[in-house]
């Protein structure tokens, strides 16, 4: 067994790709906060690909962990000289392993916030990027306002030199650059949030305003926050993934990453101090990300919701199982073609029909093993953002809403907490208690679930939506999932 490190790269199985460039000649240009599986399978992969082409040698990545649990990633990567294996899992069962070398260091902020701040304040750092999940932006789920009452935020406002949050660390680094007359860096969000750059700008701006209004004005006018759309299914690494890498390729890697073959990154060209030549490795660098973002939200993300509740109720537990069932595929394609796609403006360079077919192929990949439980989680944050806008658009334009309304009904049935076989469902949602209470009224008062105006607004007042919703909910109770979906064929 070969333990992954810089010294052992030459000993790896010949089937394993490895850096063809000299890592000793790579210098840092990016600090990335939130080094998880997605960053390592996506942004870091693109940078590594550039380096393989002899480019971006001054765009190496310094990873940063802010959360206490990030010490595990620090320990795993530091033992391997910050190398890790990216394993692309193809639908035919073949694995494509590749060792990534773009990351040069990893700093753990709870141990040494000063080191993180100084790393970002260094002149060579021109981008600070983020994958911190939606929760990492510290906004209220209903109002969208920055939460100044957060205890760690309050600490950072009082003690900026020992910041605990990404807001405190980044804003203090920017303050030092301004003081030292160093050009600012770009703050690049790579999180799966609509308008992620705008959200990041608003949240970091709110923190800066609370700390120093003059600094906040400087950030507003000098620091760009480009929007981006990111896409690659990257399941959580499991012990089995680690063991499989050892068995197939004789590599001992403490924390490899597994992913699907597909990858997409659409990035707004809005940078203050330069950027890697990402457009040379497949990144779509554009002036407006919105058309691509809406395409993903309303076709990919909403389709995940269209398959997960029906699938789970019917006894499936993985996305690929659902998308290998022709009945469910017909329903999904019907939603994409008749309801999701009509809400979109033309997307430059994209054939929407082919995009929809590719989504089905991706969902059906048996090697990814994307769980329906993951897709069903936090529905109260997902359905209002991904599916309700489709329903509203279609109602306003006289379009079909039957399948969209059916997805809402399948969520309501799922929230009852038991599948068709009588097995309990572990509902995971910030509103779990209230949702399950309301769903318990489904049979006695069928409109109870959609009367929740916080989630659905005034949709309950629209007779066409209510009729379509009730048709599906009543059918799910009386006939079950398969008979219900057959009515859409």
Short mmCIF file of C-alpha atoms in Angstrom, two decimals:
data_model
loop_
_atom_site.label_atom_id
_atom_site.label_comp_id
_atom_site.label_asym_id
_atom_site.label_seq_id
_atom_site.Cartn_x
_atom_site.Cartn_y
_atom_site.Cartn_z
CA UNK A 1 0.00 0.00 0.00
CA UNK A 2 1.38 3.41 -1.03
CA UNK A 3 0.62 6.22 1.37
CA UNK A 4 -0.05 9.39 -0.62
CA UNK A 5 2.60 12.12 -0.28
CA UNK A 6 4.87 14.22 -2.45
CA UNK A 7 7.68 11.70 -1.95
CA UNK A 8 5.56 8.73 -3.09
CA UNK A 9 4.02 10.20 -6.27
CA UNK A 10 6.46 8.26 -8.42
CA UNK A 11 5.46 4.98 -6.75
CA UNK A 12 1.76 5.21 -7.57
CA UNK A 13 -0.06 2.77 -9.83
CA UNK A 14 0.44 3.78 -13.48
CA UNK A 15 -3.35 4.08 -13.84
CA UNK A 16 -3.37 7.01 -11.42
CA UNK A 17 -2.81 10.45 -12.96
CA UNK A 18 -0.62 12.74 -10.89
CA UNK A 19 0.77 16.27 -11.16
CA UNK A 20 3.00 16.62 -14.19
CA UNK A 21 4.24 20.01 -13.00
CA UNK A 22 6.82 20.84 -10.33
CA UNK A 23 4.87 21.84 -7.23
CA UNK A 24 7.97 23.54 -5.84
CA UNK A 25 7.53 26.19 -8.54
CA UNK A 26 3.85 26.87 -7.74
CA UNK A 27 3.12 30.01 -5.71
CA UNK A 28 -0.17 30.90 -4.00
CA UNK A 29 -2.69 33.29 -5.52
CA UNK A 30 -5.94 32.03 -3.96
CA UNK A 31 -7.04 31.57 -0.37
CA UNK A 32 -10.06 29.29 -0.17
CA UNK A 33 -12.31 29.18 2.90
CA UNK A 34 -14.28 25.97 3.41
CA UNK A 35 -12.26 23.09 1.97
CA UNK A 36 -14.79 20.31 1.54
CA UNK A 37 -15.44 17.72 -1.11
CA UNK A 38 -17.08 20.10 -3.57
CA UNK A 39 -14.22 22.61 -3.63
CA UNK A 40 -11.69 19.83 -4.13
CA UNK A 41 -13.73 18.22 -6.95
CA UNK A 42 -14.56 21.50 -8.64
CA UNK A 43 -12.62 24.76 -8.27
CA UNK A 44 -9.34 23.11 -7.22
CA UNK A 45 -9.72 20.62 -10.08
CA UNK A 46 -10.00 23.44 -12.64
CA UNK A 47 -6.93 25.18 -11.23
CA UNK A 48 -4.99 21.90 -11.25
CA UNK A 49 -6.00 21.34 -14.89
CA UNK A 50 -4.63 24.76 -15.80
CA UNK A 51 -1.36 23.93 -14.08
CA UNK A 52 -1.11 20.74 -16.11
CA UNK A 53 -1.24 22.95 -19.21
CA UNK A 54 1.69 25.03 -17.99
CA UNK A 55 -0.57 27.88 -16.85
CA UNK A 56 -1.68 29.38 -13.51
CA UNK A 57 1.61 28.59 -11.79
CA UNK A 58 1.05 31.66 -9.56
CA UNK A 59 -2.50 30.64 -8.63
CA UNK A 60 -1.83 27.92 -6.06
CA UNK A 61 -4.44 27.49 -3.33
CA UNK A 62 -4.10 27.95 0.42
CA UNK A 63 -7.01 26.22 2.13
CA UNK A 64 -8.59 27.64 5.29
CA UNK A 65 -10.80 25.94 7.84
CA UNK A 66 -12.94 28.14 10.09
CA UNK A 67 -15.22 25.61 11.79
CA UNK A 68 -13.92 23.50 14.72
CA UNK A 69 -14.60 20.29 12.78
CA UNK A 70 -12.28 21.46 9.99
CA UNK A 71 -9.30 20.24 12.02
CA UNK A 72 -9.96 16.79 10.54
CA UNK A 73 -9.37 18.09 7.03
CA UNK A 74 -6.23 19.92 8.18
CA UNK A 75 -4.83 16.75 9.70
CA UNK A 76 -5.69 14.58 6.69
CA UNK A 77 -4.21 16.94 4.11
CA UNK A 78 -1.12 18.00 6.05
CA UNK A 79 0.01 14.38 6.35
CA UNK A 80 -0.18 14.10 2.56
CA UNK A 81 1.59 17.35 1.64
CA UNK A 82 -1.89 18.72 0.76
CA UNK A 83 -2.29 16.17 -2.04
CA UNK A 84 -5.51 14.19 -2.41
CA UNK A 85 -7.07 11.82 -4.91
CA UNK A 86 -10.08 12.86 -6.98
CA UNK A 87 -11.98 9.78 -8.19
CA UNK A 88 -14.42 10.25 -11.07
CA UNK A 89 -17.04 7.48 -10.96
CA UNK A 90 -18.37 6.60 -14.40
CA UNK A 91 -21.79 4.97 -14.90
CA UNK A 92 -20.21 1.79 -16.30
CA UNK A 93 -18.44 1.17 -12.99
CA UNK A 94 -15.02 2.38 -14.08
CA UNK A 95 -13.05 4.70 -11.81
CA UNK A 96 -10.77 7.52 -12.98
CA UNK A 97 -8.35 8.50 -10.18
CA UNK A 98 -6.24 11.64 -10.32
CA UNK A 99 -4.00 13.15 -7.65
CA UNK A 100 -4.52 16.90 -7.27
CA UNK A 101 -1.60 19.19 -6.49
CA UNK A 102 -3.02 22.72 -6.68
CA UNK A 103 -3.39 23.08 -2.90
CA UNK A 104 -0.17 24.18 -1.25
CA UNK A 105 -1.13 24.67 2.41
CA UNK A 106 -4.00 24.52 4.87
CA UNK A 107 -4.51 26.95 7.74
CA UNK A 108 -6.84 26.24 10.65
CA UNK A 109 -8.26 29.57 11.80
CA UNK A 110 -9.29 28.55 15.36
CA UNK A 111 -5.64 27.76 16.12
CA UNK A 112 -4.10 30.83 14.51
CA UNK A 113 -6.45 33.48 13.09
CA UNK A 114 -3.52 35.87 12.68
CA UNK A 115 -1.86 33.49 10.21
CA UNK A 116 -5.06 33.35 8.15
CA UNK A 117 -5.46 37.13 8.13
CA UNK A 118 -1.85 37.68 7.11
CA UNK A 119 -2.10 35.05 4.39
CA UNK A 120 -5.03 36.94 2.84
CA UNK A 121 -3.28 40.28 3.34
CA UNK A 122 -0.24 39.11 1.33
CA UNK A 123 0.11 40.95 -2.02
CA UNK A 124 0.27 37.71 -4.05
CA UNK A 125 -3.24 36.69 -2.96
CA UNK A 126 -5.67 38.09 -5.51
CA UNK A 127 -8.74 35.93 -4.88
CA UNK A 128 -10.39 34.77 -1.65
CA UNK A 129 -12.96 32.12 -2.54
CA UNK A 130 -15.65 30.47 -0.47
CA UNK A 131 -17.59 27.23 -0.19
CA UNK A 132 -19.13 27.64 3.25
CA UNK A 133 -22.69 26.42 2.48
CA UNK A 134 -25.78 28.60 2.67
CA UNK A 135 -25.61 28.65 6.47
CA UNK A 136 -22.14 30.17 6.34
CA UNK A 137 -23.50 33.49 5.08
CA UNK A 138 -25.28 34.20 8.38
CA UNK A 139 -28.51 35.60 6.99
CA UNK A 140 -31.99 35.22 8.41
CA UNK A 141 -33.95 32.54 6.49
CA UNK A 142 -37.03 34.75 6.15
CA UNK A 143 -35.80 38.37 6.06
CA UNK A 144 -32.46 37.68 4.37
CA UNK A 145 -30.81 40.21 6.66
CA UNK A 146 -27.34 39.68 8.17
CA UNK A 147 -27.56 38.40 11.76
CA UNK A 148 -25.55 40.88 13.79
CA UNK A 149 -26.63 39.20 17.02
CA UNK A 150 -24.64 36.06 16.22
CA UNK A 151 -22.24 35.51 19.14
CA UNK A 152 -19.20 34.90 16.92
CA UNK A 153 -20.00 37.98 14.83
CA UNK A 154 -20.18 40.07 18.00
CA UNK A 155 -16.83 38.64 19.11
CA UNK A 156 -15.24 39.53 15.76
CA UNK A 157 -16.53 43.09 15.90
CA UNK A 158 -14.86 43.52 19.29
CA UNK A 159 -11.71 41.47 18.59
CA UNK A 160 -10.92 41.61 14.84
CA UNK A 161 -7.36 40.37 15.34
CA UNK A 162 -8.68 37.03 16.68
CA UNK A 163 -11.69 36.62 14.39
CA UNK A 164 -13.74 33.42 14.46
CA UNK A 165 -15.83 33.92 11.30
CA UNK A 166 -15.05 34.31 7.62
CA UNK A 167 -16.52 37.83 7.86
CA UNK A 168 -14.09 38.93 10.54
CA UNK A 169 -11.10 37.30 8.87
CA UNK A 170 -11.77 38.66 5.37
CA UNK A 171 -12.71 42.18 6.44
CA UNK A 172 -9.65 42.48 8.69
CA UNK A 173 -7.43 41.27 5.84
CA UNK A 174 -8.97 43.85 3.52
CA UNK A 175 -8.44 46.55 6.15
CA UNK A 176 -4.75 45.68 6.36
CA UNK A 177 -4.37 45.70 2.58
CA UNK A 178 -5.96 49.13 2.43
CA UNK A 179 -3.73 50.39 5.22
CA UNK A 180 -0.63 48.98 3.49
CA UNK A 181 -1.71 50.32 0.08
CA UNK A 182 -2.00 46.81 -1.38
CA UNK A 183 -4.65 46.28 -4.05
CA UNK A 184 -7.74 44.45 -2.76
CA UNK A 185 -8.58 40.88 -3.64
CA UNK A 186 -11.76 39.57 -5.24
CA UNK A 187 -14.16 37.65 -2.98
CA UNK A 188 -15.49 34.76 -5.08
CA UNK A 189 -18.40 32.70 -3.73
CA UNK A 190 -18.67 29.18 -5.14
CA UNK A 191 -21.68 28.17 -3.05
CA UNK A 192 -24.95 26.87 -4.42
CA UNK A 193 -26.94 30.01 -3.65
CA UNK A 194 -28.90 32.09 -6.12
CA UNK A 195 -26.96 35.29 -6.75
CA UNK A 196 -24.14 33.98 -4.57
CA UNK A 197 -21.85 36.92 -5.31
CA UNK A 198 -24.56 39.44 -4.50
CA UNK A 199 -25.39 37.59 -1.29
CA UNK A 200 -21.73 37.47 -0.27
CA UNK A 201 -21.31 41.17 -1.03
CA UNK A 202 -24.35 42.07 1.05
CA UNK A 203 -23.33 39.93 4.02
CA UNK A 204 -19.66 40.95 4.12
CA UNK A 205 -20.77 44.53 3.54
CA UNK A 206 -23.16 44.39 6.49
CA UNK A 207 -20.41 43.10 8.75
CA UNK A 208 -17.99 45.77 7.54
CA UNK A 209 -20.63 48.47 8.07
CA UNK A 210 -21.10 47.37 11.68
CA UNK A 211 -17.35 47.41 12.21
CA UNK A 212 -16.30 50.56 10.36
CA UNK A 213 -18.61 52.45 7.96
CA UNK A 214 -15.68 54.07 6.16
CA UNK A 215 -14.06 50.67 5.53
CA UNK A 216 -17.44 49.37 4.37
CA UNK A 217 -17.63 52.12 1.75
CA UNK A 218 -14.13 51.30 0.53
CA UNK A 219 -15.06 47.60 0.21
CA UNK A 220 -18.28 48.49 -1.61
CA UNK A 221 -16.44 50.45 -4.29
CA UNK A 222 -13.21 48.44 -4.58
CA UNK A 223 -13.91 44.78 -3.83
CA UNK A 224 -15.84 42.75 -6.43
CA UNK A 225 -18.05 39.80 -5.52
CA UNK A 226 -18.67 37.96 -8.81
CA UNK A 227 -21.68 35.69 -9.20
CA UNK A 228 -21.15 32.10 -10.26
CA UNK A 229 -23.09 28.94 -11.00
CA UNK A 230 -21.42 25.71 -9.94
CA UNK A 231 -22.49 22.14 -10.64
CA UNK A 232 -20.98 18.75 -9.92
CA UNK A 233 -22.55 15.97 -7.89
CA UNK A 234 -20.02 15.26 -5.14
CA UNK A 235 -21.27 12.83 -2.48
CA UNK A 236 -19.77 12.76 0.98
CA UNK A 237 -16.67 10.55 1.06
CA UNK A 238 -17.47 7.27 2.85
CA UNK A 239 -15.21 4.65 4.46
CA UNK A 240 -16.11 2.42 1.53
CA UNK A 241 -14.75 5.03 -0.91
CA UNK A 242 -11.44 5.04 0.96
CA UNK A 243 -11.32 1.24 0.99
CA UNK A 244 -12.25 1.02 -2.71
CA UNK A 245 -9.38 3.35 -3.64
CA UNK A 246 -6.99 1.13 -1.67
CA UNK A 247 -8.28 -2.08 -3.23
CA UNK A 248 -8.40 -0.86 -6.83
CA UNK A 249 -5.29 1.33 -6.95
CA UNK A 250 -3.23 0.54 -3.83
CA UNK A 251 -3.40 4.17 -2.60
CA UNK A 252 -3.72 5.05 1.08
CA UNK A 253 -5.47 8.43 1.05
CA UNK A 254 -6.98 9.71 4.31
CA UNK A 255 -9.64 11.78 2.54
CA UNK A 256 -10.15 11.26 -1.20
CA UNK A 257 -13.02 12.86 -3.09
CA UNK A 258 -15.50 11.07 -5.35
CA UNK A 259 -17.65 12.74 -7.99
CA UNK A 260 -19.57 12.29 -11.23
CA UNK A 261 -17.98 12.90 -14.66
CA UNK A 262 -20.05 16.04 -15.32
CA UNK A 263 -18.79 19.44 -14.17
CA UNK A 264 -19.94 22.97 -14.94
CA UNK A 265 -18.83 26.38 -13.74
CA UNK A 266 -20.30 29.62 -15.06
CA UNK A 267 -18.44 32.63 -13.69
CA UNK A 268 -19.06 36.36 -13.93
CA UNK A 269 -15.99 38.12 -15.29
CA UNK A 270 -15.68 40.63 -12.45
CA UNK A 271 -12.22 40.60 -10.85
CA UNK A 272 -10.10 43.40 -9.47
CA UNK A 273 -6.59 41.88 -9.44
CA UNK A 274 -6.70 39.31 -12.21
CA UNK A 275 -7.84 35.69 -12.33
CA UNK A 276 -6.63 32.33 -13.65
CA UNK A 277 -7.36 31.66 -17.33
CA UNK A 278 -10.26 29.43 -16.36
CA UNK A 279 -11.98 29.83 -19.72
CA UNK A 280 -9.17 27.68 -21.18
CA UNK A 281 -10.28 24.64 -19.15
CA UNK A 282 -14.02 24.70 -19.75
CA UNK A 283 -15.24 27.40 -17.37
CA UNK A 284 -17.85 29.63 -18.99
CA UNK A 285 -16.71 33.16 -18.15
CA UNK A 286 -19.65 35.47 -18.90
CA UNK A 287 -21.02 38.92 -18.22
CA UNK A 288 -24.34 37.62 -16.84
CA UNK A 289 -24.68 34.40 -14.86
CA UNK A 290 -28.43 34.67 -14.28
CA UNK A 291 -29.70 32.65 -17.30
CA UNK A 292 -27.45 29.71 -16.36
CA UNK A 293 -28.36 30.00 -12.71
CA UNK A 294 -32.10 29.89 -13.39
CA UNK A 295 -31.59 26.92 -15.71
CA UNK A 296 -29.89 24.98 -12.95
CA UNK A 297 -32.36 25.99 -10.24
CA UNK A 298 -35.46 25.20 -12.27
CA UNK A 299 -34.26 22.13 -14.13
CA UNK A 300 -31.60 20.40 -12.02
CA UNK A 301 -32.50 21.51 -8.48
CA UNK A 302 -36.26 21.46 -8.93
CA UNK A 303 -36.03 18.08 -10.68
CA UNK A 304 -34.24 16.67 -7.64
CA UNK A 305 -37.33 17.66 -5.66
CA UNK A 306 -39.57 16.18 -8.35
CA UNK A 307 -37.95 12.76 -7.95
CA UNK A 308 -37.03 12.56 -4.27
CA UNK A 309 -40.39 12.57 -2.45
CA UNK A 310 -42.20 10.37 -4.93
CA UNK A 311 -39.21 8.03 -5.01
CA UNK A 312 -38.85 7.79 -1.24
CA UNK A 313 -42.57 7.16 -0.72
CA UNK A 314 -42.43 4.37 -3.30
CA UNK A 315 -39.59 2.63 -1.48
CA UNK A 316 -36.54 3.82 -3.39
CA UNK A 317 -33.60 5.21 -1.41
CA UNK A 318 -31.18 6.43 -4.13
CA UNK A 319 -31.58 8.86 -7.01
CA UNK A 320 -30.20 6.39 -9.54
CA UNK A 321 -32.90 3.86 -8.62
CA UNK A 322 -35.62 6.41 -9.39
CA UNK A 323 -34.01 7.46 -12.68
CA UNK A 324 -33.74 3.90 -13.90
CA UNK A 325 -37.53 3.57 -13.62
CA UNK A 326 -39.22 4.64 -16.86
CA UNK A 327 -42.39 5.84 -15.12
CA UNK A 328 -40.48 8.29 -12.96
CA UNK A 329 -38.29 9.39 -15.88
CA UNK A 330 -41.38 10.20 -17.95
CA UNK A 331 -42.68 12.37 -15.11
CA UNK A 332 -39.34 14.16 -14.70
CA UNK A 333 -38.93 14.88 -18.40
CA UNK A 334 -42.52 16.06 -18.52
CA UNK A 335 -41.80 18.53 -15.74
CA UNK A 336 -38.58 19.75 -17.38
CA UNK A 337 -40.06 20.14 -20.85
CA UNK A 338 -43.58 21.38 -20.11
CA UNK A 339 -43.10 23.43 -16.93
CA UNK A 340 -39.47 24.17 -16.04
CA UNK A 341 -38.07 25.04 -19.48
CA UNK A 342 -40.89 27.43 -20.50
CA UNK A 343 -39.95 29.72 -17.60
CA UNK A 344 -36.44 30.26 -18.97
CA UNK A 345 -35.06 32.79 -21.42
CA UNK A 346 -32.60 31.43 -24.01
CA UNK A 347 -29.38 30.31 -22.33
CA UNK A 348 -26.32 31.19 -24.46
CA UNK A 349 -24.51 28.12 -25.71
CA UNK A 350 -26.94 25.63 -24.15
CA UNK A 351 -29.39 23.24 -25.84
CA UNK A 352 -32.08 22.91 -23.15
CA UNK A 353 -33.43 19.61 -24.47
CA UNK A 354 -29.97 18.06 -24.39
CA UNK A 355 -29.39 19.56 -20.95
CA UNK A 356 -32.55 17.84 -19.68
CA UNK A 357 -31.51 14.48 -21.13
CA UNK A 358 -28.05 14.88 -19.62
CA UNK A 359 -29.63 15.50 -16.22
CA UNK A 360 -31.45 12.17 -16.41
CA UNK A 361 -28.19 10.42 -17.33
CA UNK A 362 -26.43 12.07 -14.41
CA UNK A 363 -29.16 11.22 -11.91
CA UNK A 364 -29.15 7.61 -13.15
CA UNK A 365 -25.42 7.06 -12.49
CA UNK A 366 -25.41 4.06 -10.09
CA UNK A 367 -21.85 4.73 -8.94
CA UNK A 368 -22.66 8.08 -7.32
CA UNK A 369 -25.23 6.68 -4.88
CA UNK A 370 -26.83 10.04 -4.15
CA UNK A 371 -29.36 9.39 -1.40
CA UNK A 372 -32.96 10.51 -1.61
CA UNK A 373 -32.76 11.38 2.09
CA UNK A 374 -30.18 14.06 1.23
CA UNK A 375 -32.36 15.44 -1.57
CA UNK A 376 -35.44 15.45 0.66
CA UNK A 377 -33.70 17.35 3.46
CA UNK A 378 -34.38 21.03 4.19
CA UNK A 379 -37.27 21.16 1.75
CA UNK A 380 -38.60 24.37 3.29
CA UNK A 381 -35.46 26.12 2.02
CA UNK A 382 -35.57 24.45 -1.38
CA UNK A 383 -39.15 24.26 -2.69
CA UNK A 384 -39.90 28.00 -2.22
CA UNK A 385 -36.74 28.97 -4.10
CA UNK A 386 -36.61 26.33 -6.81
CA UNK A 387 -40.16 25.24 -7.58
CA UNK A 388 -42.59 27.95 -6.40
CA UNK A 389 -41.19 30.48 -8.93
CA UNK A 390 -41.91 27.97 -11.71
CA UNK A 391 -45.50 27.60 -10.52
CA UNK A 392 -45.99 31.37 -10.34
CA UNK A 393 -44.55 31.94 -13.81
CA UNK A 394 -46.71 29.25 -15.33
CA UNK A 395 -49.87 30.51 -13.62
CA UNK A 396 -49.19 34.04 -14.85
CA UNK A 397 -48.62 32.84 -18.43
CA UNK A 398 -51.33 30.19 -18.62
CA UNK A 399 -48.81 27.35 -18.69
CA UNK A 400 -49.00 23.80 -17.36
CA UNK A 401 -48.57 23.45 -13.56
CA UNK A 402 -49.88 19.93 -12.97
CA UNK A 403 -46.51 18.31 -12.32
CA UNK A 404 -45.18 21.20 -10.23
CA UNK A 405 -48.30 21.09 -8.07
CA UNK A 406 -47.86 17.32 -7.83
CA UNK A 407 -44.33 17.77 -6.47
CA UNK A 408 -45.67 20.04 -3.73
CA UNK A 409 -48.29 17.39 -2.94
CA UNK A 410 -45.60 14.70 -2.79
CA UNK A 411 -43.71 16.83 -0.25
CA UNK A 412 -46.86 17.21 1.81
CA UNK A 413 -47.38 13.44 1.74
CA UNK A 414 -43.69 12.84 2.61
CA UNK A 415 -43.99 15.21 5.58
CA UNK A 416 -46.59 12.87 7.08
CA UNK A 417 -43.55 10.86 8.15
CA UNK A 418 -44.34 7.37 6.81
CA UNK A 419 -43.83 5.79 3.37
CA UNK A 420 -46.21 3.55 1.43
CA UNK A 421 -44.85 0.44 3.13
CA UNK A 422 -45.54 1.91 6.54
CA UNK A 423 -41.86 2.57 7.24
CA UNK A 424 -41.09 5.74 9.23
CA UNK A 425 -39.49 8.69 7.47
CA UNK A 426 -36.89 10.80 9.27
CA UNK A 427 -37.86 14.28 8.12
CA UNK A 428 -34.88 16.65 8.20
CA UNK A 429 -35.90 20.28 8.03
CA UNK A 430 -35.52 23.44 10.11
CA UNK A 431 -39.34 23.55 10.22
CA UNK A 432 -39.75 19.82 10.88
CA UNK A 433 -42.12 20.06 13.84
CA UNK A 434 -44.52 22.53 12.27
CA UNK A 435 -44.44 20.83 8.86
CA UNK A 436 -45.22 17.40 10.28
CA UNK A 437 -47.99 18.84 12.43
CA UNK A 438 -49.60 20.49 9.41
CA UNK A 439 -49.10 17.39 7.24
CA UNK A 440 -50.93 15.41 9.89
CA UNK A 441 -54.04 17.35 8.81
CA UNK A 442 -53.73 16.34 5.15
CA UNK A 443 -56.57 13.83 5.13
CA UNK A 444 -58.96 15.83 7.28
CA UNK A 445 -58.20 19.23 5.74
CA UNK A 446 -56.43 18.64 2.39
CA UNK A 447 -55.38 22.27 1.83
CA UNK A 448 -53.73 22.57 5.26
CA UNK A 449 -50.16 22.19 3.94
CA UNK A 450 -50.42 24.85 1.22
CA UNK A 451 -52.12 27.29 3.59
CA UNK A 452 -48.63 27.96 4.97
CA UNK A 453 -48.15 31.42 3.47
CA UNK A 454 -44.57 31.69 4.71
CA UNK A 455 -43.65 28.94 2.24
CA UNK A 456 -46.24 29.29 -0.53
CA UNK A 457 -47.44 32.88 -0.34
CA UNK A 458 -50.89 33.26 -1.92
CA UNK A 459 -50.84 30.09 -4.03
CA UNK A 460 -53.66 28.68 -1.91
CA UNK A 461 -55.86 31.46 -3.32
CA UNK A 462 -55.37 30.25 -6.90
CA UNK A 463 -58.09 27.75 -7.86
CA UNK A 464 -56.05 26.15 -10.65
CA UNK A 465 -53.10 25.42 -8.39
CA UNK A 466 -55.30 24.16 -5.56
CA UNK A 467 -57.19 21.84 -7.89
CA UNK A 468 -54.01 20.34 -9.32
CA UNK A 469 -52.49 19.97 -5.83
CA UNK A 470 -55.57 18.26 -4.40
CA UNK A 471 -55.82 15.87 -7.35
CA UNK A 472 -52.35 14.53 -6.62
CA UNK A 473 -52.60 14.51 -2.83
CA UNK A 474 -55.88 12.62 -2.89
CA UNK A 475 -54.50 10.18 -5.46
CA UNK A 476 -51.39 9.54 -3.34
CA UNK A 477 -53.59 8.70 -0.37
CA UNK A 478 -56.03 6.57 -2.31
CA UNK A 479 -53.94 4.90 -5.04
CA UNK A 480 -50.24 5.39 -4.23
CA UNK A 481 -47.27 6.78 -6.11
CA UNK A 482 -47.17 4.60 -9.21
CA UNK A 483 -50.85 4.95 -10.06
CA UNK A 484 -50.58 8.69 -9.47
CA UNK A 485 -47.61 9.07 -11.82
CA UNK A 486 -49.33 6.96 -14.47
CA UNK A 487 -51.99 9.67 -14.71
CA UNK A 488 -49.34 12.03 -16.11
CA UNK A 489 -48.14 9.71 -18.88
#
